[in-house]
Amino acid sequence: MVQDLIQRIEQLKDRIRGSRYIVALTGAGVSAESGVPTFRGKNGLWKDYRAEDLATPDAFARNPQLVWEWYDWRRQLIASVTYNPAHRTLVELEKNSPRFTLITQNVDGLHQKAGSTNVLEIHGSIWKLRCTLCSDISENYEVPLKALPYCSMCGGLLRPHVVWFGESLPSDVLVKADNALNLCDLLMVIGTSGVVQPVASFPYYARTKGAFVLEVNVERTLISHIAHETILGKAGEILPLFL
Ligand code: BJW
Ligand code: ZN
């Protein structure tokens, strides 16, 4: 078993070295070892909170106070942790690859904190706020928030600049992601359950465009049958083996 894993890792290292364009697609599993809760699974956020009550535009319209309390709690939690060896490895891969794009569903900013530069935040950022009236986007690192945040330009209520259920993903980011998936020869899919669309279809798309799809996750997922290879294990333990 161990011998087999070592051999597979060696082959994957060759593939990584030989790739002209690597794209990494990450999900909540990459930040799990940093102490950021994932969404699904036994300790996932959706065990204690209903997505419909917190991560939809309707929920925010109904009760912005409640939604902000939840985001404020998550911002405090994220502010108190830091990146892990999985984030670090992706920084090294970016440095060593001719071309590298990181598409993340995570809103925590830990990839950038670790030093990744070419990052597409496809579900937005918990550290950015957007005005519900004028759509102005501003950075905000205040933790905890002292009160509901309002726009300095027009006085409108600010919301987290993240993508909720039923909302479109930012179109400029989608175009860049589409381009990257089209051109890459290796797609690494790390720590995502692959249940949330449209991102869940990215691995399939990249594969049809010719990419080799490598998945790293602690368990098999909806993406596993698309992937050419799935390595089971913690991202923070497996990814450094690729360097
Ligand atoms: C480890 C590990 C370790 C653990 N190492 N691995 C039917 C009804 C209604 C809507 C839909 C429908 N069918 C499709 C839709 C659309 C909907 C959707 O996909 N819903 C499905 C859930 C059914 N999608 C949308 O609404 C999207 N917009 C859209 O499609 O617009 C057009 C449209 C609108 C309406 C209808 C139809 C079309 C928007 C999706 C926005 C998602 N937003 C969230 C919240 C972001 C803000 C925030 O953080 O607060 O994004 S939800 C949440 O899920 C978050 C994540 O980015 C996203 C993905 O989760 P992720 O990252 O995969 O995490 P988990 O927890 O699911 O998985 C963790 C994985 O890590 C697991 O596999 C573990 O095993 C693994 N792991 N530890 C490695 N150490
Ligand atoms: Zn405004």
Short mmCIF file of C-alpha atoms and ligand atoms in Angstrom, two decimals:
data_model
loop_
_atom_site.label_atom_id
_atom_site.label_comp_id
_atom_site.label_asym_id
_atom_site.label_seq_id
_atom_site.Cartn_x
_atom_site.Cartn_y
_atom_site.Cartn_z
CA MET A 1 0.00 0.00 0.00
CA VAL A 2 2.62 2.53 1.13
CA GLN A 3 4.92 1.40 -1.69
CA ASP A 4 2.06 1.88 -4.11
CA LEU A 5 1.37 5.41 -2.83
CA ILE A 6 5.06 6.34 -3.06
CA GLN A 7 5.15 5.16 -6.66
CA ARG A 8 1.98 7.08 -7.59
CA ILE A 9 3.35 10.23 -5.96
CA GLU A 10 6.62 9.86 -7.91
CA GLN A 11 4.69 9.61 -11.18
CA LEU A 12 2.59 12.63 -10.26
CA LYS A 13 5.74 14.62 -9.43
CA ASP A 14 7.00 13.90 -12.95
CA ARG A 15 3.69 15.03 -14.34
CA ILE A 16 3.77 18.24 -12.29
CA ARG A 17 7.34 18.95 -13.44
CA GLY A 18 6.34 18.34 -17.04
CA SER A 19 3.23 20.54 -16.99
CA ARG A 20 3.22 23.82 -18.89
CA TYR A 21 0.09 25.17 -17.23
CA ILE A 22 -1.19 23.99 -13.87
CA VAL A 23 -4.55 25.04 -12.46
CA ALA A 24 -5.45 24.27 -8.85
CA LEU A 25 -9.11 24.29 -7.83
CA THR A 26 -9.55 24.44 -4.08
CA GLY A 27 -12.40 24.13 -1.61
CA ALA A 28 -12.99 24.28 2.11
CA GLY A 29 -10.94 21.10 2.73
CA VAL A 30 -7.73 23.06 2.05
CA SER A 31 -8.42 25.33 5.03
CA ALA A 32 -9.74 22.54 7.30
CA GLU A 33 -6.31 21.84 8.79
CA SER A 34 -5.99 25.57 9.56
CA GLY A 35 -9.09 25.23 11.76
CA VAL A 36 -11.64 26.74 9.37
CA PRO A 37 -14.79 24.59 9.38
CA THR A 38 -15.90 23.06 6.07
CA PHE A 39 -19.54 23.35 4.95
CA ARG A 40 -20.54 19.73 4.65
CA GLY A 41 -19.53 16.58 6.52
CA LYS A 42 -19.68 15.72 10.17
CA ASN A 43 -18.24 18.97 11.54
CA GLY A 44 -19.50 21.10 8.66
CA LEU A 45 -21.14 24.50 9.05
CA TRP A 46 -24.40 23.30 7.53
CA LYS A 47 -24.82 20.84 10.42
CA ASP A 48 -25.56 23.68 12.82
CA TYR A 49 -26.83 26.32 10.41
CA ARG A 50 -29.30 26.12 7.54
CA ALA A 51 -27.87 27.41 4.29
CA GLU A 52 -31.24 28.91 3.39
CA ASP A 53 -31.20 31.02 6.58
CA LEU A 54 -27.73 32.40 6.04
CA ALA A 55 -26.30 32.11 2.55
CA THR A 56 -29.05 33.39 0.27
CA PRO A 57 -30.10 36.90 -0.81
CA ASP A 58 -33.55 36.25 0.69
CA ALA A 59 -32.05 35.44 4.06
CA PHE A 60 -30.13 38.73 4.02
CA ALA A 61 -33.21 40.69 2.99
CA ARG A 62 -35.22 39.05 5.80
CA ASN A 63 -32.68 39.35 8.55
CA PRO A 64 -29.41 41.18 7.76
CA GLN A 65 -28.56 41.27 11.47
CA LEU A 66 -28.58 37.46 11.73
CA VAL A 67 -26.61 36.97 8.52
CA TRP A 68 -24.04 39.56 9.61
CA GLU A 69 -23.70 37.91 13.02
CA TRP A 70 -22.83 34.64 11.29
CA TYR A 71 -20.31 36.29 8.96
CA ASP A 72 -18.84 38.32 11.80
CA TRP A 73 -18.32 35.09 13.76
CA ARG A 74 -16.64 33.45 10.78
CA ARG A 75 -14.44 36.52 10.15
CA GLN A 76 -13.26 36.39 13.78
CA LEU A 77 -12.54 32.69 13.49
CA ILE A 78 -10.62 33.08 10.22
CA ALA A 79 -8.69 36.09 11.57
CA SER A 80 -7.46 33.89 14.43
CA VAL A 81 -5.96 31.14 12.25
CA THR A 82 -3.36 30.95 9.53
CA TYR A 83 -2.39 29.06 6.40
CA ASN A 84 -1.15 25.45 6.48
CA PRO A 85 1.27 23.29 4.43
CA ALA A 86 -1.37 22.81 1.71
CA HIS A 87 -1.55 26.58 1.10
CA ARG A 88 2.27 26.75 1.27
CA THR A 89 2.69 23.99 -1.29
CA LEU A 90 0.43 25.80 -3.75
CA VAL A 91 2.64 28.89 -3.38
CA GLU A 92 5.71 26.77 -4.25
CA LEU A 93 3.95 25.22 -7.23
CA GLU A 94 3.05 28.68 -8.51
CA LYS A 95 6.70 29.76 -8.19
CA ASN A 96 8.02 26.67 -9.97
CA SER A 97 5.49 26.32 -12.80
CA PRO A 98 5.72 28.14 -16.14
CA ARG A 99 2.07 29.09 -15.76
CA PHE A 100 -0.19 28.65 -12.74
CA THR A 101 -3.70 29.76 -11.79
CA LEU A 102 -5.40 29.10 -8.49
CA ILE A 103 -9.19 29.01 -8.57
CA THR A 104 -10.55 28.97 -5.04
CA GLN A 105 -14.07 28.65 -3.74
CA ASN A 106 -12.80 29.73 -0.34
CA VAL A 107 -13.61 33.21 0.89
CA ASP A 108 -11.09 33.16 3.76
CA GLY A 109 -8.12 34.77 1.97
CA LEU A 110 -5.66 32.19 3.32
CA HIS A 111 -4.15 31.45 -0.12
CA GLN A 112 -3.13 35.10 -0.51
CA LYS A 113 -1.95 35.23 3.10
CA ALA A 114 0.34 32.27 2.32
CA GLY A 115 1.73 34.11 -0.72
CA SER A 116 -0.25 32.88 -3.73
CA THR A 117 -0.62 35.73 -6.22
CA ASN A 118 -2.62 34.51 -9.21
CA VAL A 119 -5.81 33.72 -7.29
CA LEU A 120 -9.35 33.74 -8.66
CA GLU A 121 -11.81 34.03 -5.75
CA ILE A 122 -14.75 32.53 -7.54
CA HIS A 123 -17.13 32.77 -4.55
CA GLY A 124 -15.84 36.17 -3.43
CA SER A 125 -14.08 37.20 -0.23
CA ILE A 126 -15.23 37.48 3.35
CA TRP A 127 -12.83 40.45 3.67
CA LYS A 128 -14.69 42.50 1.07
CA LEU A 129 -18.05 44.21 1.52
CA ARG A 130 -20.41 45.31 -1.21
CA CYS A 131 -23.02 48.04 -1.08
CA THR A 132 -26.57 46.77 -1.62
CA LEU A 133 -27.46 50.12 -3.22
CA CYS A 134 -24.50 51.37 -5.29
CA SER A 135 -22.56 48.05 -5.54
CA ASP A 136 -19.31 49.71 -4.43
CA ILE A 137 -16.84 47.08 -3.18
CA SER A 138 -14.51 47.87 -0.28
CA GLU A 139 -12.04 45.90 1.82
CA ASN A 140 -12.84 45.59 5.50
CA TYR A 141 -10.77 43.74 8.12
CA GLU A 142 -12.54 45.00 11.26
CA VAL A 143 -13.12 42.11 13.67
CA PRO A 144 -15.46 41.99 15.39
CA LEU A 145 -17.69 44.45 13.55
CA LYS A 146 -19.02 47.06 15.99
CA ALA A 147 -22.33 47.51 14.16
CA LEU A 148 -24.05 46.75 10.88
CA PRO A 149 -21.77 48.24 8.19
CA TYR A 150 -23.01 51.01 5.89
CA CYS A 151 -21.62 52.46 2.65
CA SER A 152 -19.40 55.53 3.02
CA MET A 153 -20.43 56.70 -0.46
CA CYS A 154 -24.24 56.42 -0.39
CA GLY A 155 -25.26 55.20 3.07
CA GLY A 156 -26.63 51.87 1.77
CA LEU A 157 -26.35 48.69 3.82
CA LEU A 158 -23.22 46.70 3.07
CA ARG A 159 -23.27 42.90 2.58
CA PRO A 160 -20.45 40.36 2.44
CA HIS A 161 -18.96 40.29 -1.07
CA VAL A 162 -19.52 36.54 -1.37
CA VAL A 163 -21.67 34.47 -3.72
CA TRP A 164 -24.82 33.12 -2.13
CA PHE A 165 -27.08 30.35 -3.41
CA GLY A 166 -29.12 31.48 -6.39
CA GLU A 167 -26.63 34.25 -7.28
CA SER A 168 -24.42 34.37 -10.34
CA LEU A 169 -20.69 34.06 -9.95
CA PRO A 170 -18.69 37.21 -10.80
CA SER A 171 -18.56 37.20 -14.60
CA ASP A 172 -15.01 38.60 -14.94
CA VAL A 173 -13.70 35.87 -12.65
CA LEU A 174 -15.72 33.21 -14.50
CA VAL A 175 -14.20 34.27 -17.83
CA LYS A 176 -10.68 33.98 -16.40
CA ALA A 177 -11.46 30.59 -14.84
CA ASP A 178 -12.94 29.33 -18.07
CA ASN A 179 -9.84 30.39 -19.94
CA ALA A 180 -7.54 28.71 -17.42
CA LEU A 181 -9.53 25.44 -17.49
CA ASN A 182 -9.42 25.51 -21.27
CA LEU A 183 -5.65 25.90 -21.49
CA CYS A 184 -4.27 23.94 -18.55
CA ASP A 185 -2.67 20.54 -18.95
CA LEU A 186 -2.99 19.63 -15.27
CA LEU A 187 -5.95 20.40 -12.99
CA MET A 188 -5.46 19.70 -9.29
CA VAL A 189 -8.78 19.54 -7.44
CA ILE A 190 -8.18 19.82 -3.73
CA GLY A 191 -10.55 19.62 -0.76
CA THR A 192 -13.90 20.21 -2.42
CA SER A 193 -16.99 18.03 -2.26
CA GLY A 194 -17.98 18.96 -5.81
CA VAL A 195 -21.66 19.45 -5.01
CA VAL A 196 -21.98 23.18 -5.65
CA GLN A 197 -22.50 24.29 -9.24
CA PRO A 198 -21.16 25.67 -11.46
CA VAL A 199 -17.71 24.99 -9.96
CA ALA A 200 -18.53 21.30 -9.58
CA SER A 201 -18.49 20.97 -13.37
CA PHE A 202 -15.04 22.59 -13.81
CA PRO A 203 -13.12 19.27 -13.55
CA TYR A 204 -15.33 17.70 -16.19
CA TYR A 205 -14.86 20.73 -18.43
CA ALA A 206 -11.06 20.73 -18.04
CA ARG A 207 -10.93 17.01 -18.74
CA THR A 208 -12.91 17.36 -21.97
CA LYS A 209 -10.42 20.09 -22.97
CA GLY A 210 -7.53 17.68 -22.46
CA ALA A 211 -6.31 18.28 -18.93
CA PHE A 212 -5.15 15.53 -16.59
CA VAL A 213 -7.34 15.76 -13.49
CA LEU A 214 -5.74 14.96 -10.14
CA GLU A 215 -7.91 15.01 -7.03
CA VAL A 216 -6.73 15.23 -3.41
CA ASN A 217 -9.34 14.71 -0.72
CA VAL A 218 -9.78 12.79 2.51
CA GLU A 219 -12.60 10.85 0.88
CA ARG A 220 -13.98 10.04 -2.55
CA THR A 221 -16.31 12.73 -3.93
CA LEU A 222 -18.60 13.46 -6.85
CA ILE A 223 -15.46 14.50 -8.73
CA SER A 224 -13.63 11.20 -8.24
CA HIS A 225 -15.21 9.50 -11.24
CA ILE A 226 -14.09 12.41 -13.44
CA ALA A 227 -10.54 12.46 -12.05
CA HIS A 228 -7.76 10.46 -13.68
CA GLU A 229 -6.32 9.95 -10.22
CA THR A 230 -7.58 10.50 -6.68
CA ILE A 231 -5.12 10.55 -3.81
CA LEU A 232 -6.87 10.05 -0.49
CA GLY A 233 -5.39 11.96 2.42
CA LYS A 234 -5.21 15.34 4.09
CA ALA A 235 -4.26 18.15 1.75
CA GLY A 236 -1.67 19.45 4.22
CA GLU A 237 0.03 16.07 4.30
CA ILE A 238 -0.31 14.98 0.66
CA LEU A 239 0.46 18.22 -1.22
CA PRO A 240 3.98 18.71 0.25
CA LEU A 241 4.88 15.25 -1.12
CA PHE A 242 4.51 16.66 -4.64
CA LEU A 243 7.36 19.17 -4.19
C1 BJW B 1 -10.42 17.65 3.04
C2 BJW B 1 -9.86 17.88 4.26
C3 BJW B 1 -8.48 17.88 4.31
C4 BJW B 1 -11.93 17.94 4.57
N1 BJW B 1 -7.79 17.66 3.19
N2 BJW B 1 -9.73 17.43 1.94
C5 BJW B 1 -31.16 22.96 -7.09
C6 BJW B 1 -31.87 23.85 -6.29
C7 BJW B 1 -31.39 25.14 -6.04
C8 BJW B 1 -30.20 25.56 -6.57
C9 BJW B 1 -29.51 24.67 -7.35
C10 BJW B 1 -29.99 23.40 -7.62
N3 BJW B 1 -29.10 22.78 -8.42
C11 BJW B 1 -28.09 23.61 -8.65
C12 BJW B 1 -28.31 24.78 -8.00
C13 BJW B 1 -27.44 25.93 -7.98
C14 BJW B 1 -26.61 26.05 -6.70
C15 BJW B 1 -26.08 24.69 -6.29
O1 BJW B 1 -25.09 24.22 -6.81
N4 BJW B 1 -26.71 24.03 -5.32
C16 BJW B 1 -26.32 22.68 -4.94
C17 BJW B 1 -25.89 22.67 -3.50
C18 BJW B 1 -27.50 21.77 -5.22
N5 BJW B 1 -25.55 26.94 -7.04
C19 BJW B 1 -25.72 28.24 -6.98
O2 BJW B 1 -26.73 28.74 -6.56
C20 BJW B 1 -24.57 29.07 -7.51
N6 BJW B 1 -25.07 30.01 -8.41
C21 BJW B 1 -25.65 29.65 -9.57
O3 BJW B 1 -25.65 28.48 -9.93
O4 BJW B 1 -26.22 30.66 -10.29
C22 BJW B 1 -27.08 30.30 -11.39
C23 BJW B 1 -28.31 29.55 -10.83
C24 BJW B 1 -29.06 30.10 -9.82
C25 BJW B 1 -30.16 29.42 -9.29
C26 BJW B 1 -30.53 28.16 -9.78
C27 BJW B 1 -29.77 27.61 -10.80
C28 BJW B 1 -28.67 28.32 -11.33
C29 BJW B 1 -23.90 29.83 -6.37
C30 BJW B 1 -23.26 28.93 -5.39
C31 BJW B 1 -22.72 29.76 -4.22
C32 BJW B 1 -22.09 28.88 -3.15
N7 BJW B 1 -21.88 29.68 -1.98
C33 BJW B 1 -21.19 29.09 -0.85
C34 BJW B 1 -21.16 30.15 0.28
C35 BJW B 1 -20.09 31.20 -0.08
C36 BJW B 1 -19.98 32.28 0.90
C37 BJW B 1 -19.54 31.82 2.26
O5 BJW B 1 -18.51 31.14 2.43
O6 BJW B 1 -20.23 32.17 3.19
O7 BJW B 1 -19.88 28.69 -1.20
S1 BJW B 1 -21.94 27.58 -0.30
C38 BJW B 1 -20.45 26.76 0.11
O8 BJW B 1 -20.23 25.63 -0.78
C39 BJW B 1 -19.34 27.76 -0.22
C40 BJW B 1 -18.31 26.88 -0.83
O9 BJW B 1 -17.41 27.63 -1.61
C41 BJW B 1 -19.11 25.91 -1.63
C42 BJW B 1 -18.37 24.63 -1.96
O10 BJW B 1 -18.07 23.91 -0.83
P1 BJW B 1 -16.70 23.11 -0.70
O11 BJW B 1 -15.57 24.06 -0.74
O12 BJW B 1 -16.69 22.01 -1.68
O13 BJW B 1 -16.80 22.58 0.80
P2 BJW B 1 -17.53 21.26 1.36
O14 BJW B 1 -17.68 21.46 2.82
O15 BJW B 1 -18.71 20.91 0.58
O16 BJW B 1 -16.45 20.12 1.09
C43 BJW B 1 -15.21 20.06 1.78
C44 BJW B 1 -14.43 18.93 1.17
O17 BJW B 1 -13.14 18.91 1.77
C45 BJW B 1 -15.05 17.54 1.43
O18 BJW B 1 -15.02 16.81 0.22
C46 BJW B 1 -14.10 16.90 2.45
O19 BJW B 1 -13.98 15.49 2.28
C47 BJW B 1 -12.82 17.58 2.11
N8 BJW B 1 -11.87 17.70 3.21
N9 BJW B 1 -10.93 18.04 5.19
C48 BJW B 1 -8.50 17.44 2.00
N10 BJW B 1 -7.84 18.07 5.48
ZN ZN B 2 -23.22 52.55 -1.66
#
